[in-house]
Amino acid sequence: EADAPIKLLDVGSGHGIVASFILEAFPNAHAIGLDISDAMMDVGYQRMAKFGDRFRYVVGDFADGVLPLEATSEGPFDLVVSARAIHHLPASLMPTMYGSIYENLKPGGAFFNTDTASPENDFLHDLYRKVSRIGRPPRTEPSSRSPEQRAHDNLLHHKEATAVKHQEWLKEAGFASADIFWKKLNLALIGGYKLA
């Protein structure tokens, strides 16, 4: 319901874009923005000031694949969201992270993550790269990174973090109805629900 008193955790909140959309849509919602970047939070404080005490930052790091105590002490949450943050973890820590998020959700709660979801194989990787360049002007300056560096960053680091694997990790963590709610090339909205 639009007037639901939602308690939200935004993992890797940055300057608060996702939290701001939710707070605008749900006027009785309160959000915690988990982040570690002072520069991002400095911008976020300005953006989020209009929400008053409905939003605040918690400084903490999830680099070890679990939500930090600074954030979990604020829970449990009705909703946990993340956008373009969890992909910084190695694929081996993503299942642990999803388990930590699940543990900090209220029964009936939900988790949604908009993030990188690598293609299943090299054929799709090459196809997505070609499609993403359609309509773009040709590159006029060479990249400062070698093709090997770009391949390592774009393919090898996240090669195991495919959309299907994300869905499997969510189910292993306990999420019911885990799904890929939206996907465009290698970007996906994945998530699930904790049964009441």
PDB file of C-alpha atoms in Angstrom:
ATOM      1  CA  GLU A   1       0.000   0.000   0.000  1.00  0.00           C
ATOM      2  CA  ALA A   2       1.177   3.517  -0.771  1.00  0.00           C
ATOM      3  CA  ASP A   3       0.959   4.518   2.895  1.00  0.00           C
ATOM      4  CA  ALA A   4       2.878   1.466   4.198  1.00  0.00           C
ATOM      5  CA  PRO A   5       5.500   2.319   6.852  1.00  0.00           C
ATOM      6  CA  ILE A   6       8.304   0.590   4.953  1.00  0.00           C
ATOM      7  CA  LYS A   7      11.696   0.208   6.597  1.00  0.00           C
ATOM      8  CA  LEU A   8      14.311   0.162   3.823  1.00  0.00           C
ATOM      9  CA  LEU A   9      18.011  -0.645   3.601  1.00  0.00           C
ATOM     10  CA  ASP A  10      19.799   0.604   0.470  1.00  0.00           C
ATOM     11  CA  VAL A  11      23.081  -1.342   0.140  1.00  0.00           C
ATOM     12  CA  GLY A  12      25.785   0.734  -1.540  1.00  0.00           C
ATOM     13  CA  SER A  13      23.410   3.685  -1.521  1.00  0.00           C
ATOM     14  CA  GLY A  14      25.843   6.125  -3.082  1.00  0.00           C
ATOM     15  CA  HIS A  15      24.110   9.454  -3.454  1.00  0.00           C
ATOM     16  CA  GLY A  16      20.707   7.946  -2.707  1.00  0.00           C
ATOM     17  CA  ILE A  17      19.051   7.628  -6.109  1.00  0.00           C
ATOM     18  CA  VAL A  18      17.165   4.376  -5.396  1.00  0.00           C
ATOM     19  CA  ALA A  19      16.227   5.348  -1.837  1.00  0.00           C
ATOM     20  CA  SER A  20      14.883   8.700  -3.051  1.00  0.00           C
ATOM     21  CA  PHE A  21      12.532   7.025  -5.553  1.00  0.00           C
ATOM     22  CA  ILE A  22      11.178   4.734  -2.840  1.00  0.00           C
ATOM     23  CA  LEU A  23      10.790   7.525  -0.287  1.00  0.00           C
ATOM     24  CA  GLU A  24       8.912   9.623  -2.845  1.00  0.00           C
ATOM     25  CA  ALA A  25       6.581   6.738  -3.724  1.00  0.00           C
ATOM     26  CA  PHE A  26       5.963   5.738  -0.094  1.00  0.00           C
ATOM     27  CA  PRO A  27       5.544   8.826   2.127  1.00  0.00           C
ATOM     28  CA  ASN A  28       5.641   6.786   5.369  1.00  0.00           C
ATOM     29  CA  ALA A  29       8.822   4.904   4.434  1.00  0.00           C
ATOM     30  CA  HIS A  30      12.139   5.358   6.238  1.00  0.00           C
ATOM     31  CA  ALA A  31      15.467   4.439   4.671  1.00  0.00           C
ATOM     32  CA  ILE A  32      19.001   3.669   5.753  1.00  0.00           C
ATOM     33  CA  GLY A  33      21.667   4.258   3.113  1.00  0.00           C
ATOM     34  CA  LEU A  34      24.665   1.957   3.637  1.00  0.00           C
ATOM     35  CA  ASP A  35      27.801   3.318   2.039  1.00  0.00           C
ATOM     36  CA  ILE A  36      31.492   3.874   2.683  1.00  0.00           C
ATOM     37  CA  SER A  37      32.335   6.638   0.186  1.00  0.00           C
ATOM     38  CA  ASP A  38      32.501  10.099   1.753  1.00  0.00           C
ATOM     39  CA  ALA A  39      32.367  11.699  -1.704  1.00  0.00           C
ATOM     40  CA  MET A  40      29.155   9.865  -2.647  1.00  0.00           C
ATOM     41  CA  MET A  41      27.537  10.592   0.710  1.00  0.00           C
ATOM     42  CA  ASP A  42      28.459  14.299   0.492  1.00  0.00           C
ATOM     43  CA  VAL A  43      26.395  14.526  -2.712  1.00  0.00           C
ATOM     44  CA  GLY A  44      23.732  12.316  -1.140  1.00  0.00           C
ATOM     45  CA  TYR A  45      23.279  14.534   1.903  1.00  0.00           C
ATOM     46  CA  GLN A  46      22.204  17.352  -0.421  1.00  0.00           C
ATOM     47  CA  ARG A  47      19.899  15.133  -2.504  1.00  0.00           C
ATOM     48  CA  MET A  48      18.306  13.453   0.510  1.00  0.00           C
ATOM     49  CA  ALA A  49      17.876  16.560   2.730  1.00  0.00           C
ATOM     50  CA  LYS A  50      14.296  16.967   1.507  1.00  0.00           C
ATOM     51  CA  PHE A  51      13.351  13.729   3.301  1.00  0.00           C
ATOM     52  CA  GLY A  52      14.441  14.995   6.723  1.00  0.00           C
ATOM     53  CA  ASP A  53      14.602  12.223   9.311  1.00  0.00           C
ATOM     54  CA  ARG A  54      13.139   9.682   6.850  1.00  0.00           C
ATOM     55  CA  PHE A  55      16.651   9.037   5.470  1.00  0.00           C
ATOM     56  CA  ARG A  56      20.068   8.709   7.020  1.00  0.00           C
ATOM     57  CA  TYR A  57      23.392   7.176   6.126  1.00  0.00           C
ATOM     58  CA  VAL A  58      25.143   4.403   7.973  1.00  0.00           C
ATOM     59  CA  VAL A  59      28.840   4.154   7.193  1.00  0.00           C
ATOM     60  CA  GLY A  60      29.904   0.553   6.717  1.00  0.00           C
ATOM     61  CA  ASP A  61      31.675  -1.871   4.413  1.00  0.00           C
ATOM     62  CA  PHE A  62      30.309  -5.127   2.974  1.00  0.00           C
ATOM     63  CA  ALA A  63      33.554  -6.136   1.236  1.00  0.00           C
ATOM     64  CA  ASP A  64      33.695  -9.385   3.236  1.00  0.00           C
ATOM     65  CA  GLY A  65      30.310 -10.464   1.843  1.00  0.00           C
ATOM     66  CA  VAL A  66      28.106  -9.690   4.855  1.00  0.00           C
ATOM     67  CA  LEU A  67      26.121  -6.675   5.929  1.00  0.00           C
ATOM     68  CA  PRO A  68      28.075  -4.793   8.605  1.00  0.00           C
ATOM     69  CA  LEU A  69      26.823  -4.507  12.166  1.00  0.00           C
ATOM     70  CA  GLU A  70      26.302  -0.778  11.617  1.00  0.00           C
ATOM     71  CA  ALA A  71      23.481  -1.670   9.209  1.00  0.00           C
ATOM     72  CA  THR A  72      22.084  -4.877  10.732  1.00  0.00           C
ATOM     73  CA  SER A  73      21.543  -3.214  14.108  1.00  0.00           C
ATOM     74  CA  GLU A  74      18.940  -1.052  12.338  1.00  0.00           C
ATOM     75  CA  GLY A  75      16.970  -4.078  11.058  1.00  0.00           C
ATOM     76  CA  PRO A  76      15.161  -6.184  10.320  1.00  0.00           C
ATOM     77  CA  PHE A  77      13.949  -4.494   7.135  1.00  0.00           C
ATOM     78  CA  ASP A  78      10.819  -4.729   5.001  1.00  0.00           C
ATOM     79  CA  LEU A  79      12.829  -4.068   1.878  1.00  0.00           C
ATOM     80  CA  VAL A  80      16.507  -4.270   0.937  1.00  0.00           C
ATOM     81  CA  VAL A  81      17.644  -2.804  -2.381  1.00  0.00           C
ATOM     82  CA  SER A  82      20.949  -2.358  -4.138  1.00  0.00           C
ATOM     83  CA  ALA A  83      21.957  -0.862  -7.457  1.00  0.00           C
ATOM     84  CA  ARG A  84      25.310  -1.408  -9.097  1.00  0.00           C
ATOM     85  CA  ALA A  85      27.118  -2.119  -5.826  1.00  0.00           C
ATOM     86  CA  ILE A  86      27.136  -5.843  -5.028  1.00  0.00           C
ATOM     87  CA  HIS A  87      28.902  -6.614  -8.324  1.00  0.00           C
ATOM     88  CA  HIS A  88      32.085  -5.253  -6.704  1.00  0.00           C
ATOM     89  CA  LEU A  89      32.222  -8.453  -4.632  1.00  0.00           C
ATOM     90  CA  PRO A  90      33.933 -11.539  -6.030  1.00  0.00           C
ATOM     91  CA  ALA A  91      31.371 -14.085  -7.190  1.00  0.00           C
ATOM     92  CA  SER A  92      32.480 -16.396  -4.359  1.00  0.00           C
ATOM     93  CA  LEU A  93      31.114 -13.888  -1.788  1.00  0.00           C
ATOM     94  CA  MET A  94      27.786 -13.131  -3.460  1.00  0.00           C
ATOM     95  CA  PRO A  95      25.986 -16.162  -1.974  1.00  0.00           C
ATOM     96  CA  THR A  96      27.154 -15.103   1.499  1.00  0.00           C
ATOM     97  CA  MET A  97      25.966 -11.551   0.863  1.00  0.00           C
ATOM     98  CA  TYR A  98      22.548 -12.770  -0.243  1.00  0.00           C
ATOM     99  CA  GLY A  99      22.352 -14.922   2.898  1.00  0.00           C
ATOM    100  CA  SER A 100      23.196 -11.919   5.072  1.00  0.00           C
ATOM    101  CA  ILE A 101      20.504  -9.843   3.368  1.00  0.00           C
ATOM    102  CA  TYR A 102      17.956 -12.642   3.800  1.00  0.00           C
ATOM    103  CA  GLU A 103      18.734 -12.885   7.526  1.00  0.00           C
ATOM    104  CA  ASN A 104      18.070  -9.161   7.928  1.00  0.00           C
ATOM    105  CA  LEU A 105      14.684  -9.101   6.215  1.00  0.00           C
ATOM    106  CA  LYS A 106      11.381  -9.288   8.061  1.00  0.00           C
ATOM    107  CA  PRO A 107       9.128 -12.220   7.122  1.00  0.00           C
ATOM    108  CA  GLY A 108       7.236 -11.084   4.030  1.00  0.00           C
ATOM    109  CA  GLY A 109      10.117  -8.779   3.063  1.00  0.00           C
ATOM    110  CA  ALA A 110      11.736  -8.453  -0.340  1.00  0.00           C
ATOM    111  CA  PHE A 111      15.165  -7.862  -1.868  1.00  0.00           C
ATOM    112  CA  PHE A 112      15.814  -6.293  -5.282  1.00  0.00           C
ATOM    113  CA  ASN A 113      19.243  -5.860  -6.834  1.00  0.00           C
ATOM    114  CA  THR A 114      19.905  -4.074 -10.128  1.00  0.00           C
ATOM    115  CA  ASP A 115      23.361  -5.166 -11.121  1.00  0.00           C
ATOM    116  CA  THR A 116      25.676  -6.860 -13.572  1.00  0.00           C
ATOM    117  CA  ALA A 117      24.592 -10.318 -14.651  1.00  0.00           C
ATOM    118  CA  SER A 118      27.164 -11.751 -17.005  1.00  0.00           C
ATOM    119  CA  PRO A 119      26.221 -13.699 -20.094  1.00  0.00           C
ATOM    120  CA  GLU A 120      26.363 -17.464 -19.892  1.00  0.00           C
ATOM    121  CA  ASN A 121      29.101 -17.862 -22.512  1.00  0.00           C
ATOM    122  CA  ASP A 122      31.621 -16.047 -24.729  1.00  0.00           C
ATOM    123  CA  PHE A 123      29.269 -16.030 -27.729  1.00  0.00           C
ATOM    124  CA  LEU A 124      26.657 -14.031 -25.788  1.00  0.00           C
ATOM    125  CA  HIS A 125      29.340 -11.793 -24.266  1.00  0.00           C
ATOM    126  CA  ASP A 126      30.576 -10.835 -27.752  1.00  0.00           C
ATOM    127  CA  LEU A 127      27.023 -10.404 -29.036  1.00  0.00           C
ATOM    128  CA  TYR A 128      26.040  -8.111 -26.136  1.00  0.00           C
ATOM    129  CA  ARG A 129      29.166  -6.034 -26.679  1.00  0.00           C
ATOM    130  CA  LYS A 130      28.334  -5.595 -30.374  1.00  0.00           C
ATOM    131  CA  VAL A 131      24.694  -4.737 -29.694  1.00  0.00           C
ATOM    132  CA  SER A 132      25.602  -2.203 -27.018  1.00  0.00           C
ATOM    133  CA  ARG A 133      27.756  -0.312 -29.539  1.00  0.00           C
ATOM    134  CA  ILE A 134      25.010   0.054 -32.158  1.00  0.00           C
ATOM    135  CA  GLY A 135      24.269   3.720 -32.726  1.00  0.00           C
ATOM    136  CA  ARG A 136      27.284   4.939 -30.787  1.00  0.00           C
ATOM    137  CA  PRO A 137      29.843   7.071 -32.551  1.00  0.00           C
ATOM    138  CA  PRO A 138      33.100   5.270 -33.256  1.00  0.00           C
ATOM    139  CA  ARG A 139      35.737   5.649 -30.576  1.00  0.00           C
ATOM    140  CA  THR A 140      38.123   8.453 -31.590  1.00  0.00           C
ATOM    141  CA  GLU A 141      40.724   7.898 -28.897  1.00  0.00           C
ATOM    142  CA  PRO A 142      42.249   4.578 -27.973  1.00  0.00           C
ATOM    143  CA  SER A 143      41.396   3.240 -24.540  1.00  0.00           C
ATOM    144  CA  SER A 144      44.100   3.656 -21.941  1.00  0.00           C
ATOM    145  CA  ARG A 145      43.475   0.027 -20.923  1.00  0.00           C
ATOM    146  CA  SER A 146      44.643  -2.893 -22.971  1.00  0.00           C
ATOM    147  CA  PRO A 147      42.162  -5.368 -24.476  1.00  0.00           C
ATOM    148  CA  GLU A 148      43.420  -7.905 -21.940  1.00  0.00           C
ATOM    149  CA  GLN A 149      42.663  -5.562 -19.028  1.00  0.00           C
ATOM    150  CA  ARG A 150      39.185  -4.835 -20.360  1.00  0.00           C
ATOM    151  CA  ALA A 151      38.520  -8.537 -20.896  1.00  0.00           C
ATOM    152  CA  HIS A 152      39.644  -9.300 -17.351  1.00  0.00           C
ATOM    153  CA  ASP A 153      37.441  -6.585 -15.862  1.00  0.00           C
ATOM    154  CA  ASN A 154      34.386  -7.248 -17.997  1.00  0.00           C
ATOM    155  CA  LEU A 155      34.438 -11.001 -18.394  1.00  0.00           C
ATOM    156  CA  LEU A 156      36.695 -12.866 -16.010  1.00  0.00           C
ATOM    157  CA  HIS A 157      35.927 -11.099 -12.734  1.00  0.00           C
ATOM    158  CA  HIS A 158      32.177 -11.521 -13.182  1.00  0.00           C
ATOM    159  CA  LYS A 159      32.092 -14.549 -15.450  1.00  0.00           C
ATOM    160  CA  GLU A 160      30.575 -16.689 -12.691  1.00  0.00           C
ATOM    161  CA  ALA A 161      27.994 -14.046 -11.748  1.00  0.00           C
ATOM    162  CA  THR A 162      25.466 -14.854 -14.463  1.00  0.00           C
ATOM    163  CA  ALA A 163      21.765 -14.125 -14.132  1.00  0.00           C
ATOM    164  CA  VAL A 164      21.095 -17.828 -13.586  1.00  0.00           C
ATOM    165  CA  LYS A 165      23.775 -18.048 -10.858  1.00  0.00           C
ATOM    166  CA  HIS A 166      22.339 -14.981  -9.087  1.00  0.00           C
ATOM    167  CA  GLN A 167      18.967 -16.703  -9.056  1.00  0.00           C
ATOM    168  CA  GLU A 168      20.509 -19.914  -7.692  1.00  0.00           C
ATOM    169  CA  TRP A 169      22.381 -18.007  -4.958  1.00  0.00           C
ATOM    170  CA  LEU A 170      19.188 -16.228  -3.921  1.00  0.00           C
ATOM    171  CA  LYS A 171      17.317 -19.535  -3.638  1.00  0.00           C
ATOM    172  CA  GLU A 172      20.187 -21.086  -1.662  1.00  0.00           C
ATOM    173  CA  ALA A 173      20.010 -18.114   0.729  1.00  0.00           C
ATOM    174  CA  GLY A 174      16.342 -18.931   1.375  1.00  0.00           C
ATOM    175  CA  PHE A 175      14.522 -16.497  -0.902  1.00  0.00           C
ATOM    176  CA  ALA A 176      11.192 -17.801  -2.139  1.00  0.00           C
ATOM    177  CA  SER A 177      10.141 -16.804  -5.634  1.00  0.00           C
ATOM    178  CA  ALA A 178      13.636 -15.630  -6.537  1.00  0.00           C
ATOM    179  CA  ASP A 179      13.573 -14.379 -10.084  1.00  0.00           C
ATOM    180  CA  ILE A 180      15.129 -12.283 -12.801  1.00  0.00           C
ATOM    181  CA  PHE A 181      12.485  -9.552 -12.969  1.00  0.00           C
ATOM    182  CA  TRP A 182      14.108  -7.629 -15.820  1.00  0.00           C
ATOM    183  CA  LYS A 183      17.201  -8.059 -17.983  1.00  0.00           C
ATOM    184  CA  LYS A 184      18.851  -5.997 -20.695  1.00  0.00           C
ATOM    185  CA  LEU A 185      22.101  -7.353 -22.081  1.00  0.00           C
ATOM    186  CA  ASN A 186      24.312  -7.814 -18.987  1.00  0.00           C
ATOM    187  CA  LEU A 187      22.241  -5.689 -16.589  1.00  0.00           C
ATOM    188  CA  ALA A 188      19.481  -7.356 -14.581  1.00  0.00           C
ATOM    189  CA  LEU A 189      16.979  -6.742 -11.809  1.00  0.00           C
ATOM    190  CA  ILE A 190      17.136  -9.844  -9.648  1.00  0.00           C
ATOM    191  CA  GLY A 191      15.634 -10.544  -6.266  1.00  0.00           C
ATOM    192  CA  GLY A 192      13.226 -12.500  -4.180  1.00  0.00           C
ATOM    193  CA  TYR A 193      10.888 -12.659  -1.232  1.00  0.00           C
ATOM    194  CA  LYS A 194      11.171 -13.980   2.306  1.00  0.00           C
ATOM    195  CA  LEU A 195       8.003 -15.894   3.084  1.00  0.00           C
ATOM    196  CA  ALA A 196       5.876 -14.597   5.944  1.00  0.00           C
TER     197      ALA A 196
END
